[in-house]
Amino acid sequence: MLCVWGALVTSTEFEAAADLLAETPGATTISSLEEPQGHVSLAVDTGDQEDGDLEENDQTQLLGGEKQPPNFWTFSYHQSFFDVDTHQVLERIKNSLLPVPSQNFVRHCLRHHPDLYGPFWICATLAFALAVSSNLATVLQNWKEASFSYSPQFHKVTVAGITIYCYAWLVPTALWGFLQWRKGVGECVGCYTFLEIVCVYGYSLFIYIPTVVLWLIPISGLQWFLGVLAVSLSGAVLLLTFWPLVRSDTRVVSAVLLTVMVALHALLAIGCKFYFFQSLPSRSIPVTQAPLHQVTPPGSSKTSAAS
């Protein structure tokens, strides 16, 4: 009777060990002589658990502020500013083209996660579109003239790049410094981070890309209408984004700041219109003419000699 009971206990223990091995494939069975006969011990491989614990500790340290952020001179520090997918970039471009009064671009689109990927390529595309459209406009305006000889204006790529990138970086820098100063003067004045302001200005320039391409149409009234429309939509993005920050400031400071922002935005468009889309003076090819020789009729020399 005891033998039968021992066999039942042993089989039950082996079945439990088999079930546990099926649940944890990395486990190993150890049979110990010191333990009662038929007892099976199970040693579980804790390698995966240790890895999970390390990851949890890293996340806990990062959230708790114990883990130091990457250094400014490291690649991982700047990599976070380009950590954005295509869907997010397209969504931010769409909101910059169609501003909604009830939505703040920073809070509803950026959500405190600004990127430099979109602004960098928007500025590069705008500079390239300006230079190419300017060259094409010059050709289309003068191609009917027989004496017109065209040479590509490669220096316009450099001028466009310097102009666009200086505007997209210097103006946000000055605005960020001004908001920081006003925040120190009045505690009720808010301020965005420097990258958030750069991101807003970068995405606000996207509407200028189709505008400069459509400026190829040689109709002056249409060109100015498209320019005014682009400045209005792009300026509305800036006003709706920065108005919640400065509305608690004095009326004079708020009005002057917003007016300067829109004026600089319009000045950029007007400057691009006058510099890149003015017809170049046609360079005519000099034509040399042979000197005219006076032809004397026959017999005139004899008459003159006789006289």
PDB file of C-alpha atoms in Angstrom:
ATOM      1  CA  MET A   1       0.000   0.000   0.000  1.00  0.00           C
ATOM      2  CA  LEU A   2       2.881   2.334   0.848  1.00  0.00           C
ATOM      3  CA  CYS A   3       4.606   1.488  -2.440  1.00  0.00           C
ATOM      4  CA  VAL A   4       1.501   2.415  -4.381  1.00  0.00           C
ATOM      5  CA  TRP A   5       1.199   5.714  -2.472  1.00  0.00           C
ATOM      6  CA  GLY A   6       4.866   6.533  -3.131  1.00  0.00           C
ATOM      7  CA  ALA A   7       4.459   5.834  -6.822  1.00  0.00           C
ATOM      8  CA  LEU A   8       1.431   8.116  -7.006  1.00  0.00           C
ATOM      9  CA  VAL A   9       3.302  10.927  -5.234  1.00  0.00           C
ATOM     10  CA  THR A  10       6.312  10.534  -7.524  1.00  0.00           C
ATOM     11  CA  SER A  11       4.204  10.593 -10.697  1.00  0.00           C
ATOM     12  CA  THR A  12       2.328  13.658  -9.455  1.00  0.00           C
ATOM     13  CA  GLU A  13       5.589  15.517  -8.803  1.00  0.00           C
ATOM     14  CA  PHE A  14       6.957  14.623 -12.238  1.00  0.00           C
ATOM     15  CA  GLU A  15       3.743  15.830 -13.900  1.00  0.00           C
ATOM     16  CA  ALA A  16       3.988  19.154 -12.022  1.00  0.00           C
ATOM     17  CA  ALA A  17       7.624  19.526 -13.088  1.00  0.00           C
ATOM     18  CA  ALA A  18       6.710  18.789 -16.715  1.00  0.00           C
ATOM     19  CA  ASP A  19       3.971  21.416 -16.638  1.00  0.00           C
ATOM     20  CA  LEU A  20       6.363  23.965 -15.187  1.00  0.00           C
ATOM     21  CA  LEU A  21       8.981  23.158 -17.830  1.00  0.00           C
ATOM     22  CA  ALA A  22       6.392  23.701 -20.535  1.00  0.00           C
ATOM     23  CA  GLU A  23       5.609  27.147 -19.122  1.00  0.00           C
ATOM     24  CA  THR A  24       9.312  28.108 -18.693  1.00  0.00           C
ATOM     25  CA  PRO A  25      11.396  26.555 -21.497  1.00  0.00           C
ATOM     26  CA  GLY A  26      14.635  27.940 -20.031  1.00  0.00           C
ATOM     27  CA  ALA A  27      14.245  26.013 -16.781  1.00  0.00           C
ATOM     28  CA  THR A  28      16.330  22.986 -15.822  1.00  0.00           C
ATOM     29  CA  THR A  29      15.518  20.139 -13.452  1.00  0.00           C
ATOM     30  CA  ILE A  30      17.900  19.226 -10.639  1.00  0.00           C
ATOM     31  CA  SER A  31      17.660  16.030  -8.689  1.00  0.00           C
ATOM     32  CA  SER A  32      19.129  16.335  -5.200  1.00  0.00           C
ATOM     33  CA  LEU A  33      20.203  13.380  -3.061  1.00  0.00           C
ATOM     34  CA  GLU A  34      19.670  15.286   0.162  1.00  0.00           C
ATOM     35  CA  GLU A  35      15.998  15.799  -0.577  1.00  0.00           C
ATOM     36  CA  PRO A  36      13.448  13.041  -0.209  1.00  0.00           C
ATOM     37  CA  GLN A  37      13.473  10.339  -2.863  1.00  0.00           C
ATOM     38  CA  GLY A  38      11.540  11.202  -5.954  1.00  0.00           C
ATOM     39  CA  HIS A  39      11.575  14.912  -5.215  1.00  0.00           C
ATOM     40  CA  VAL A  40      12.414  17.002  -8.252  1.00  0.00           C
ATOM     41  CA  SER A  41      13.738  20.549  -7.942  1.00  0.00           C
ATOM     42  CA  LEU A  42      13.283  23.103 -10.673  1.00  0.00           C
ATOM     43  CA  ALA A  43      15.882  25.819 -11.391  1.00  0.00           C
ATOM     44  CA  VAL A  44      14.613  28.636 -13.528  1.00  0.00           C
ATOM     45  CA  ASP A  45      16.998  30.610 -15.757  1.00  0.00           C
ATOM     46  CA  THR A  46      16.672  34.203 -14.554  1.00  0.00           C
ATOM     47  CA  GLY A  47      18.667  35.781 -17.390  1.00  0.00           C
ATOM     48  CA  ASP A  48      15.606  37.241 -19.076  1.00  0.00           C
ATOM     49  CA  GLN A  49      14.263  38.476 -15.772  1.00  0.00           C
ATOM     50  CA  GLU A  50      17.554  40.227 -15.020  1.00  0.00           C
ATOM     51  CA  ASP A  51      17.481  41.961 -18.419  1.00  0.00           C
ATOM     52  CA  GLY A  52      13.922  43.104 -17.778  1.00  0.00           C
ATOM     53  CA  ASP A  53      14.911  44.371 -14.339  1.00  0.00           C
ATOM     54  CA  LEU A  54      17.788  46.355 -15.856  1.00  0.00           C
ATOM     55  CA  GLU A  55      15.491  47.973 -18.411  1.00  0.00           C
ATOM     56  CA  GLU A  56      12.984  48.846 -15.708  1.00  0.00           C
ATOM     57  CA  ASN A  57      15.774  50.346 -13.595  1.00  0.00           C
ATOM     58  CA  ASP A  58      16.944  52.467 -16.555  1.00  0.00           C
ATOM     59  CA  GLN A  59      13.443  53.719 -17.163  1.00  0.00           C
ATOM     60  CA  THR A  60      12.952  54.430 -13.471  1.00  0.00           C
ATOM     61  CA  GLN A  61      16.223  56.368 -13.309  1.00  0.00           C
ATOM     62  CA  LEU A  62      15.365  58.336 -16.417  1.00  0.00           C
ATOM     63  CA  LEU A  63      11.899  59.249 -15.155  1.00  0.00           C
ATOM     64  CA  GLY A  64      13.193  60.045 -11.720  1.00  0.00           C
ATOM     65  CA  GLY A  65      15.898  62.347 -13.062  1.00  0.00           C
ATOM     66  CA  GLU A  66      18.752  60.218 -11.701  1.00  0.00           C
ATOM     67  CA  LYS A  67      20.061  59.230 -15.139  1.00  0.00           C
ATOM     68  CA  GLN A  68      22.091  61.997 -16.717  1.00  0.00           C
ATOM     69  CA  PRO A  69      20.924  63.261 -20.152  1.00  0.00           C
ATOM     70  CA  PRO A  70      23.367  62.870 -23.054  1.00  0.00           C
ATOM     71  CA  ASN A  71      26.041  65.486 -23.530  1.00  0.00           C
ATOM     72  CA  PHE A  72      25.556  68.330 -26.036  1.00  0.00           C
ATOM     73  CA  TRP A  73      28.561  67.212 -28.082  1.00  0.00           C
ATOM     74  CA  THR A  74      27.305  63.652 -28.498  1.00  0.00           C
ATOM     75  CA  PHE A  75      25.339  62.292 -31.431  1.00  0.00           C
ATOM     76  CA  SER A  76      22.556  60.934 -29.216  1.00  0.00           C
ATOM     77  CA  TYR A  77      21.778  64.436 -27.936  1.00  0.00           C
ATOM     78  CA  HIS A  78      21.018  65.790 -31.421  1.00  0.00           C
ATOM     79  CA  GLN A  79      19.393  62.560 -32.582  1.00  0.00           C
ATOM     80  CA  SER A  80      16.366  63.238 -30.393  1.00  0.00           C
ATOM     81  CA  PHE A  81      15.577  66.397 -32.393  1.00  0.00           C
ATOM     82  CA  PHE A  82      15.205  64.340 -35.576  1.00  0.00           C
ATOM     83  CA  ASP A  83      13.201  61.526 -33.969  1.00  0.00           C
ATOM     84  CA  VAL A  84       9.974  62.100 -35.920  1.00  0.00           C
ATOM     85  CA  ASP A  85       8.063  60.009 -38.438  1.00  0.00           C
ATOM     86  CA  THR A  86       6.478  60.971 -41.738  1.00  0.00           C
ATOM     87  CA  HIS A  87       2.955  61.056 -40.337  1.00  0.00           C
ATOM     88  CA  GLN A  88       3.889  63.628 -37.703  1.00  0.00           C
ATOM     89  CA  VAL A  89       5.675  65.846 -40.233  1.00  0.00           C
ATOM     90  CA  LEU A  90       2.728  65.751 -42.641  1.00  0.00           C
ATOM     91  CA  GLU A  91       0.292  66.501 -39.834  1.00  0.00           C
ATOM     92  CA  ARG A  92       2.304  69.530 -38.762  1.00  0.00           C
ATOM     93  CA  ILE A  93       2.563  70.768 -42.351  1.00  0.00           C
ATOM     94  CA  LYS A  94      -1.202  70.450 -42.754  1.00  0.00           C
ATOM     95  CA  ASN A  95      -1.840  72.467 -39.603  1.00  0.00           C
ATOM     96  CA  SER A  96       0.586  75.158 -40.778  1.00  0.00           C
ATOM     97  CA  LEU A  97      -1.323  75.485 -44.063  1.00  0.00           C
ATOM     98  CA  LEU A  98      -4.776  75.567 -42.478  1.00  0.00           C
ATOM     99  CA  PRO A  99      -4.566  77.370 -39.112  1.00  0.00           C
ATOM    100  CA  VAL A 100      -7.531  76.884 -36.794  1.00  0.00           C
ATOM    101  CA  PRO A 101      -8.271  79.669 -34.282  1.00  0.00           C
ATOM    102  CA  SER A 102      -9.138  77.226 -31.515  1.00  0.00           C
ATOM    103  CA  GLN A 103      -5.913  75.233 -31.851  1.00  0.00           C
ATOM    104  CA  ASN A 104      -2.477  76.281 -30.696  1.00  0.00           C
ATOM    105  CA  PHE A 105       0.273  74.947 -32.969  1.00  0.00           C
ATOM    106  CA  VAL A 106       2.649  74.167 -30.110  1.00  0.00           C
ATOM    107  CA  ARG A 107       0.120  72.498 -27.828  1.00  0.00           C
ATOM    108  CA  HIS A 108      -1.963  70.646 -30.424  1.00  0.00           C
ATOM    109  CA  CYS A 109       0.670  69.817 -33.061  1.00  0.00           C
ATOM    110  CA  LEU A 110       4.086  69.815 -31.420  1.00  0.00           C
ATOM    111  CA  ARG A 111       2.820  68.641 -28.015  1.00  0.00           C
ATOM    112  CA  HIS A 112       6.115  69.648 -26.403  1.00  0.00           C
ATOM    113  CA  HIS A 113       8.022  67.397 -28.825  1.00  0.00           C
ATOM    114  CA  PRO A 114       9.586  69.787 -31.368  1.00  0.00           C
ATOM    115  CA  ASP A 115      11.710  68.507 -34.206  1.00  0.00           C
ATOM    116  CA  LEU A 116      14.343  70.000 -36.490  1.00  0.00           C
ATOM    117  CA  TYR A 117      13.849  67.535 -39.317  1.00  0.00           C
ATOM    118  CA  GLY A 118      10.833  69.297 -40.812  1.00  0.00           C
ATOM    119  CA  PRO A 119      12.140  72.894 -40.488  1.00  0.00           C
ATOM    120  CA  PHE A 120      15.550  71.951 -41.915  1.00  0.00           C
ATOM    121  CA  TRP A 121      14.177  70.365 -45.077  1.00  0.00           C
ATOM    122  CA  ILE A 122      11.463  72.998 -45.498  1.00  0.00           C
ATOM    123  CA  CYS A 123      14.100  75.739 -45.524  1.00  0.00           C
ATOM    124  CA  ALA A 124      16.311  73.768 -47.914  1.00  0.00           C
ATOM    125  CA  THR A 125      13.401  73.101 -50.277  1.00  0.00           C
ATOM    126  CA  LEU A 126      12.298  76.738 -50.172  1.00  0.00           C
ATOM    127  CA  ALA A 127      15.805  77.994 -50.998  1.00  0.00           C
ATOM    128  CA  PHE A 128      16.123  75.558 -53.897  1.00  0.00           C
ATOM    129  CA  ALA A 129      12.630  76.408 -55.186  1.00  0.00           C
ATOM    130  CA  LEU A 130      13.425  80.129 -55.067  1.00  0.00           C
ATOM    131  CA  ALA A 131      16.625  79.770 -57.080  1.00  0.00           C
ATOM    132  CA  VAL A 132      15.169  77.405 -59.687  1.00  0.00           C
ATOM    133  CA  SER A 133      11.925  79.367 -60.112  1.00  0.00           C
ATOM    134  CA  SER A 134      13.866  82.605 -60.472  1.00  0.00           C
ATOM    135  CA  ASN A 135      16.009  81.175 -63.264  1.00  0.00           C
ATOM    136  CA  LEU A 136      12.984  79.722 -65.046  1.00  0.00           C
ATOM    137  CA  ALA A 137      11.095  83.011 -64.746  1.00  0.00           C
ATOM    138  CA  THR A 138      13.965  84.855 -66.386  1.00  0.00           C
ATOM    139  CA  VAL A 139      14.001  82.411 -69.293  1.00  0.00           C
ATOM    140  CA  LEU A 140      10.217  82.545 -69.768  1.00  0.00           C
ATOM    141  CA  GLN A 141      10.195  86.331 -69.799  1.00  0.00           C
ATOM    142  CA  ASN A 142      12.938  86.758 -72.393  1.00  0.00           C
ATOM    143  CA  TRP A 143      12.880  83.633 -74.556  1.00  0.00           C
ATOM    144  CA  LYS A 144      11.134  85.440 -77.429  1.00  0.00           C
ATOM    145  CA  GLU A 145      13.899  87.986 -77.802  1.00  0.00           C
ATOM    146  CA  ALA A 146      16.314  87.014 -80.512  1.00  0.00           C
ATOM    147  CA  SER A 147      19.216  88.877 -78.923  1.00  0.00           C
ATOM    148  CA  PHE A 148      18.723  87.262 -75.471  1.00  0.00           C
ATOM    149  CA  SER A 149      21.579  85.111 -74.252  1.00  0.00           C
ATOM    150  CA  TYR A 150      20.943  83.418 -70.898  1.00  0.00           C
ATOM    151  CA  SER A 151      23.456  82.084 -68.406  1.00  0.00           C
ATOM    152  CA  PRO A 152      22.337  80.256 -65.202  1.00  0.00           C
ATOM    153  CA  GLN A 153      22.410  82.377 -62.067  1.00  0.00           C
ATOM    154  CA  PHE A 154      23.950  79.885 -59.632  1.00  0.00           C
ATOM    155  CA  HIS A 155      24.681  82.571 -57.053  1.00  0.00           C
ATOM    156  CA  LYS A 156      20.949  82.787 -56.344  1.00  0.00           C
ATOM    157  CA  VAL A 157      21.080  79.376 -54.654  1.00  0.00           C
ATOM    158  CA  THR A 158      23.587  80.741 -52.155  1.00  0.00           C
ATOM    159  CA  VAL A 159      21.654  83.970 -51.625  1.00  0.00           C
ATOM    160  CA  ALA A 160      18.382  82.094 -51.116  1.00  0.00           C
ATOM    161  CA  GLY A 161      19.932  79.602 -48.690  1.00  0.00           C
ATOM    162  CA  ILE A 162      21.603  82.277 -46.561  1.00  0.00           C
ATOM    163  CA  THR A 163      18.448  84.402 -46.498  1.00  0.00           C
ATOM    164  CA  ILE A 164      16.055  81.607 -45.553  1.00  0.00           C
ATOM    165  CA  TYR A 165      18.245  79.943 -42.924  1.00  0.00           C
ATOM    166  CA  CYS A 166      19.211  83.252 -41.308  1.00  0.00           C
ATOM    167  CA  TYR A 167      15.569  84.216 -41.060  1.00  0.00           C
ATOM    168  CA  ALA A 168      14.542  80.796 -39.693  1.00  0.00           C
ATOM    169  CA  TRP A 169      17.210  80.957 -36.945  1.00  0.00           C
ATOM    170  CA  LEU A 170      17.932  84.605 -36.118  1.00  0.00           C
ATOM    171  CA  VAL A 171      14.330  85.768 -35.810  1.00  0.00           C
ATOM    172  CA  PRO A 172      13.316  82.900 -33.460  1.00  0.00           C
ATOM    173  CA  THR A 173      16.459  83.549 -31.417  1.00  0.00           C
ATOM    174  CA  ALA A 174      15.591  87.217 -30.994  1.00  0.00           C
ATOM    175  CA  LEU A 175      11.974  86.355 -30.202  1.00  0.00           C
ATOM    176  CA  TRP A 176      12.987  83.757 -27.618  1.00  0.00           C
ATOM    177  CA  GLY A 177      15.326  86.253 -25.940  1.00  0.00           C
ATOM    178  CA  PHE A 178      12.608  88.905 -25.851  1.00  0.00           C
ATOM    179  CA  LEU A 179      10.076  86.506 -24.336  1.00  0.00           C
ATOM    180  CA  GLN A 180      12.596  85.429 -21.720  1.00  0.00           C
ATOM    181  CA  TRP A 181      13.175  89.081 -20.819  1.00  0.00           C
ATOM    182  CA  ARG A 182       9.455  89.807 -20.590  1.00  0.00           C
ATOM    183  CA  LYS A 183       8.973  86.677 -18.516  1.00  0.00           C
ATOM    184  CA  GLY A 184      11.475  88.040 -16.014  1.00  0.00           C
ATOM    185  CA  VAL A 185       9.729  91.407 -15.946  1.00  0.00           C
ATOM    186  CA  GLY A 186       6.214  90.025 -15.602  1.00  0.00           C
ATOM    187  CA  GLU A 187       5.612  86.607 -14.108  1.00  0.00           C
ATOM    188  CA  CYS A 188       2.333  86.189 -15.983  1.00  0.00           C
ATOM    189  CA  VAL A 189       4.086  86.217 -19.388  1.00  0.00           C
ATOM    190  CA  GLY A 190       4.760  82.725 -20.694  1.00  0.00           C
ATOM    191  CA  CYS A 191       7.476  81.467 -23.010  1.00  0.00           C
ATOM    192  CA  TYR A 192       8.106  78.507 -25.266  1.00  0.00           C
ATOM    193  CA  THR A 193      11.404  76.701 -25.515  1.00  0.00           C
ATOM    194  CA  PHE A 194      13.887  77.784 -28.147  1.00  0.00           C
ATOM    195  CA  LEU A 195      13.369  74.639 -30.228  1.00  0.00           C
ATOM    196  CA  GLU A 196       9.602  75.050 -30.147  1.00  0.00           C
ATOM    197  CA  ILE A 197       9.900  78.591 -31.549  1.00  0.00           C
ATOM    198  CA  VAL A 198      12.320  77.447 -34.260  1.00  0.00           C
ATOM    199  CA  CYS A 199       9.960  74.609 -35.135  1.00  0.00           C
ATOM    200  CA  VAL A 200       6.977  76.954 -35.433  1.00  0.00           C
ATOM    201  CA  TYR A 201       8.867  79.325 -37.737  1.00  0.00           C
ATOM    202  CA  GLY A 202      10.199  76.464 -39.838  1.00  0.00           C
ATOM    203  CA  TYR A 203       6.794  74.942 -40.497  1.00  0.00           C
ATOM    204  CA  SER A 204       5.240  78.375 -41.107  1.00  0.00           C
ATOM    205  CA  LEU A 205       7.548  78.805 -44.125  1.00  0.00           C
ATOM    206  CA  PHE A 206       6.164  75.758 -45.933  1.00  0.00           C
ATOM    207  CA  ILE A 207       3.384  77.712 -47.656  1.00  0.00           C
ATOM    208  CA  TYR A 208       6.024  79.827 -49.404  1.00  0.00           C
ATOM    209  CA  ILE A 209       7.204  76.789 -51.388  1.00  0.00           C
ATOM    210  CA  PRO A 210       4.093  76.408 -53.609  1.00  0.00           C
ATOM    211  CA  THR A 211       3.826  80.201 -53.731  1.00  0.00           C
ATOM    212  CA  VAL A 212       7.238  80.721 -55.333  1.00  0.00           C
ATOM    213  CA  VAL A 213       6.519  77.935 -57.807  1.00  0.00           C
ATOM    214  CA  LEU A 214       3.233  79.575 -58.835  1.00  0.00           C
ATOM    215  CA  TRP A 215       5.082  82.876 -59.251  1.00  0.00           C
ATOM    216  CA  LEU A 216       6.298  81.427 -62.555  1.00  0.00           C
ATOM    217  CA  ILE A 217       2.946  82.512 -64.005  1.00  0.00           C
ATOM    218  CA  PRO A 218       3.784  85.845 -65.655  1.00  0.00           C
ATOM    219  CA  ILE A 219       0.762  87.715 -64.291  1.00  0.00           C
ATOM    220  CA  SER A 220       1.718  90.446 -61.839  1.00  0.00           C
ATOM    221  CA  GLY A 221      -1.701  90.673 -60.171  1.00  0.00           C
ATOM    222  CA  LEU A 222      -1.842  86.918 -59.595  1.00  0.00           C
ATOM    223  CA  GLN A 223       1.664  86.899 -58.161  1.00  0.00           C
ATOM    224  CA  TRP A 224       0.829  89.591 -55.618  1.00  0.00           C
ATOM    225  CA  PHE A 225      -2.442  87.865 -54.696  1.00  0.00           C
ATOM    226  CA  LEU A 226      -0.610  84.598 -54.015  1.00  0.00           C
ATOM    227  CA  GLY A 227       1.996  86.449 -51.975  1.00  0.00           C
ATOM    228  CA  VAL A 228      -0.622  88.172 -49.821  1.00  0.00           C
ATOM    229  CA  LEU A 229      -2.449  84.873 -49.305  1.00  0.00           C
ATOM    230  CA  ALA A 230       0.742  83.098 -48.246  1.00  0.00           C
ATOM    231  CA  VAL A 231       1.693  85.864 -45.816  1.00  0.00           C
ATOM    232  CA  SER A 232      -1.833  85.891 -44.345  1.00  0.00           C
ATOM    233  CA  LEU A 233      -1.980  82.146 -43.687  1.00  0.00           C
ATOM    234  CA  SER A 234       1.582  81.921 -42.442  1.00  0.00           C
ATOM    235  CA  GLY A 235       1.208  85.000 -40.275  1.00  0.00           C
ATOM    236  CA  ALA A 236      -2.012  83.608 -38.804  1.00  0.00           C
ATOM    237  CA  VAL A 237      -0.074  80.571 -37.575  1.00  0.00           C
ATOM    238  CA  LEU A 238       2.374  82.848 -35.768  1.00  0.00           C
ATOM    239  CA  LEU A 239      -0.349  85.045 -34.281  1.00  0.00           C
ATOM    240  CA  LEU A 240      -2.437  82.128 -33.016  1.00  0.00           C
ATOM    241  CA  THR A 241       0.649  80.485 -31.533  1.00  0.00           C
ATOM    242  CA  PHE A 242       2.194  83.442 -29.710  1.00  0.00           C
ATOM    243  CA  TRP A 243      -0.915  85.398 -28.746  1.00  0.00           C
ATOM    244  CA  PRO A 244      -1.619  83.223 -25.650  1.00  0.00           C
ATOM    245  CA  LEU A 245       1.875  84.079 -24.375  1.00  0.00           C
ATOM    246  CA  VAL A 246       1.771  87.855 -24.778  1.00  0.00           C
ATOM    247  CA  ARG A 247      -1.888  88.640 -24.161  1.00  0.00           C
ATOM    248  CA  SER A 248      -1.244  88.941 -20.438  1.00  0.00           C
ATOM    249  CA  ASP A 249       1.436  91.563 -21.116  1.00  0.00           C
ATOM    250  CA  THR A 250       0.705  95.248 -21.678  1.00  0.00           C
ATOM    251  CA  ARG A 251      -1.275  96.161 -24.781  1.00  0.00           C
ATOM    252  CA  VAL A 252       1.524  98.226 -26.255  1.00  0.00           C
ATOM    253  CA  VAL A 253       4.120  95.457 -25.930  1.00  0.00           C
ATOM    254  CA  SER A 254       1.738  92.809 -27.256  1.00  0.00           C
ATOM    255  CA  ALA A 255       0.685  94.896 -30.247  1.00  0.00           C
ATOM    256  CA  VAL A 256       4.235  95.932 -31.140  1.00  0.00           C
ATOM    257  CA  LEU A 257       5.589  92.390 -30.834  1.00  0.00           C
ATOM    258  CA  LEU A 258       2.896  90.781 -32.980  1.00  0.00           C
ATOM    259  CA  THR A 259       3.125  93.572 -35.558  1.00  0.00           C
ATOM    260  CA  VAL A 260       6.888  93.178 -35.870  1.00  0.00           C
ATOM    261  CA  MET A 261       6.538  89.407 -36.255  1.00  0.00           C
ATOM    262  CA  VAL A 262       4.024  89.701 -39.097  1.00  0.00           C
ATOM    263  CA  ALA A 263       5.954  92.582 -40.695  1.00  0.00           C
ATOM    264  CA  LEU A 264       9.181  90.561 -40.802  1.00  0.00           C
ATOM    265  CA  HIS A 265       7.287  87.626 -42.263  1.00  0.00           C
ATOM    266  CA  ALA A 266       5.809  89.848 -44.965  1.00  0.00           C
ATOM    267  CA  LEU A 267       9.170  91.523 -45.589  1.00  0.00           C
ATOM    268  CA  LEU A 268      10.698  88.135 -46.339  1.00  0.00           C
ATOM    269  CA  ALA A 269       8.074  87.442 -49.004  1.00  0.00           C
ATOM    270  CA  ILE A 270       8.341  90.924 -50.527  1.00  0.00           C
ATOM    271  CA  GLY A 271      12.125  90.751 -50.624  1.00  0.00           C
ATOM    272  CA  CYS A 272      12.025  87.379 -52.372  1.00  0.00           C
ATOM    273  CA  LYS A 273       9.497  88.741 -54.870  1.00  0.00           C
ATOM    274  CA  PHE A 274      11.586  91.768 -55.828  1.00  0.00           C
ATOM    275  CA  TYR A 275      14.989  90.086 -55.850  1.00  0.00           C
ATOM    276  CA  PHE A 276      14.307  86.686 -57.377  1.00  0.00           C
ATOM    277  CA  PHE A 277      11.463  87.507 -59.755  1.00  0.00           C
ATOM    278  CA  GLN A 278      12.580  90.678 -61.472  1.00  0.00           C
ATOM    279  CA  SER A 279      13.456  90.328 -65.142  1.00  0.00           C
ATOM    280  CA  LEU A 280      17.164  90.495 -65.752  1.00  0.00           C
ATOM    281  CA  PRO A 281      18.434  92.904 -68.379  1.00  0.00           C
ATOM    282  CA  SER A 282      18.875  90.993 -71.580  1.00  0.00           C
ATOM    283  CA  ARG A 283      22.467  90.668 -72.656  1.00  0.00           C
ATOM    284  CA  SER A 284      22.514  91.465 -76.337  1.00  0.00           C
ATOM    285  CA  ILE A 285      25.139  90.023 -78.624  1.00  0.00           C
ATOM    286  CA  PRO A 286      27.092  92.822 -80.301  1.00  0.00           C
ATOM    287  CA  VAL A 287      26.726  92.824 -84.068  1.00  0.00           C
ATOM    288  CA  THR A 288      29.536  94.353 -86.071  1.00  0.00           C
ATOM    289  CA  GLN A 289      28.591  96.117 -89.231  1.00  0.00           C
ATOM    290  CA  ALA A 290      30.891  96.539 -92.199  1.00  0.00           C
ATOM    291  CA  PRO A 291      31.757 100.156 -93.056  1.00  0.00           C
ATOM    292  CA  LEU A 292      29.772 101.633 -95.878  1.00  0.00           C
ATOM    293  CA  HIS A 293      31.835 102.530 -98.967  1.00  0.00           C
ATOM    294  CA  GLN A 294      30.656 105.301-101.166  1.00  0.00           C
ATOM    295  CA  VAL A 295      30.134 104.045-104.686  1.00  0.00           C
ATOM    296  CA  THR A 296      30.969 106.606-107.356  1.00  0.00           C
ATOM    297  CA  PRO A 297      29.150 106.289-110.660  1.00  0.00           C
ATOM    298  CA  PRO A 298      31.317 105.661-113.714  1.00  0.00           C
ATOM    299  CA  GLY A 299      32.481 108.782-115.539  1.00  0.00           C
ATOM    300  CA  SER A 300      32.215 111.017-112.450  1.00  0.00           C
ATOM    301  CA  SER A 301      36.000 110.966-111.983  1.00  0.00           C
ATOM    302  CA  LYS A 302      36.588 112.167-115.544  1.00  0.00           C
ATOM    303  CA  THR A 303      34.138 114.982-115.107  1.00  0.00           C
ATOM    304  CA  SER A 304      35.800 116.143-111.937  1.00  0.00           C
ATOM    305  CA  ALA A 305      39.250 115.968-113.555  1.00  0.00           C
ATOM    306  CA  ALA A 306      38.154 118.059-116.578  1.00  0.00           C
ATOM    307  CA  SER A 307      36.730 120.753-114.353  1.00  0.00           C
TER     308      SER A 307
END
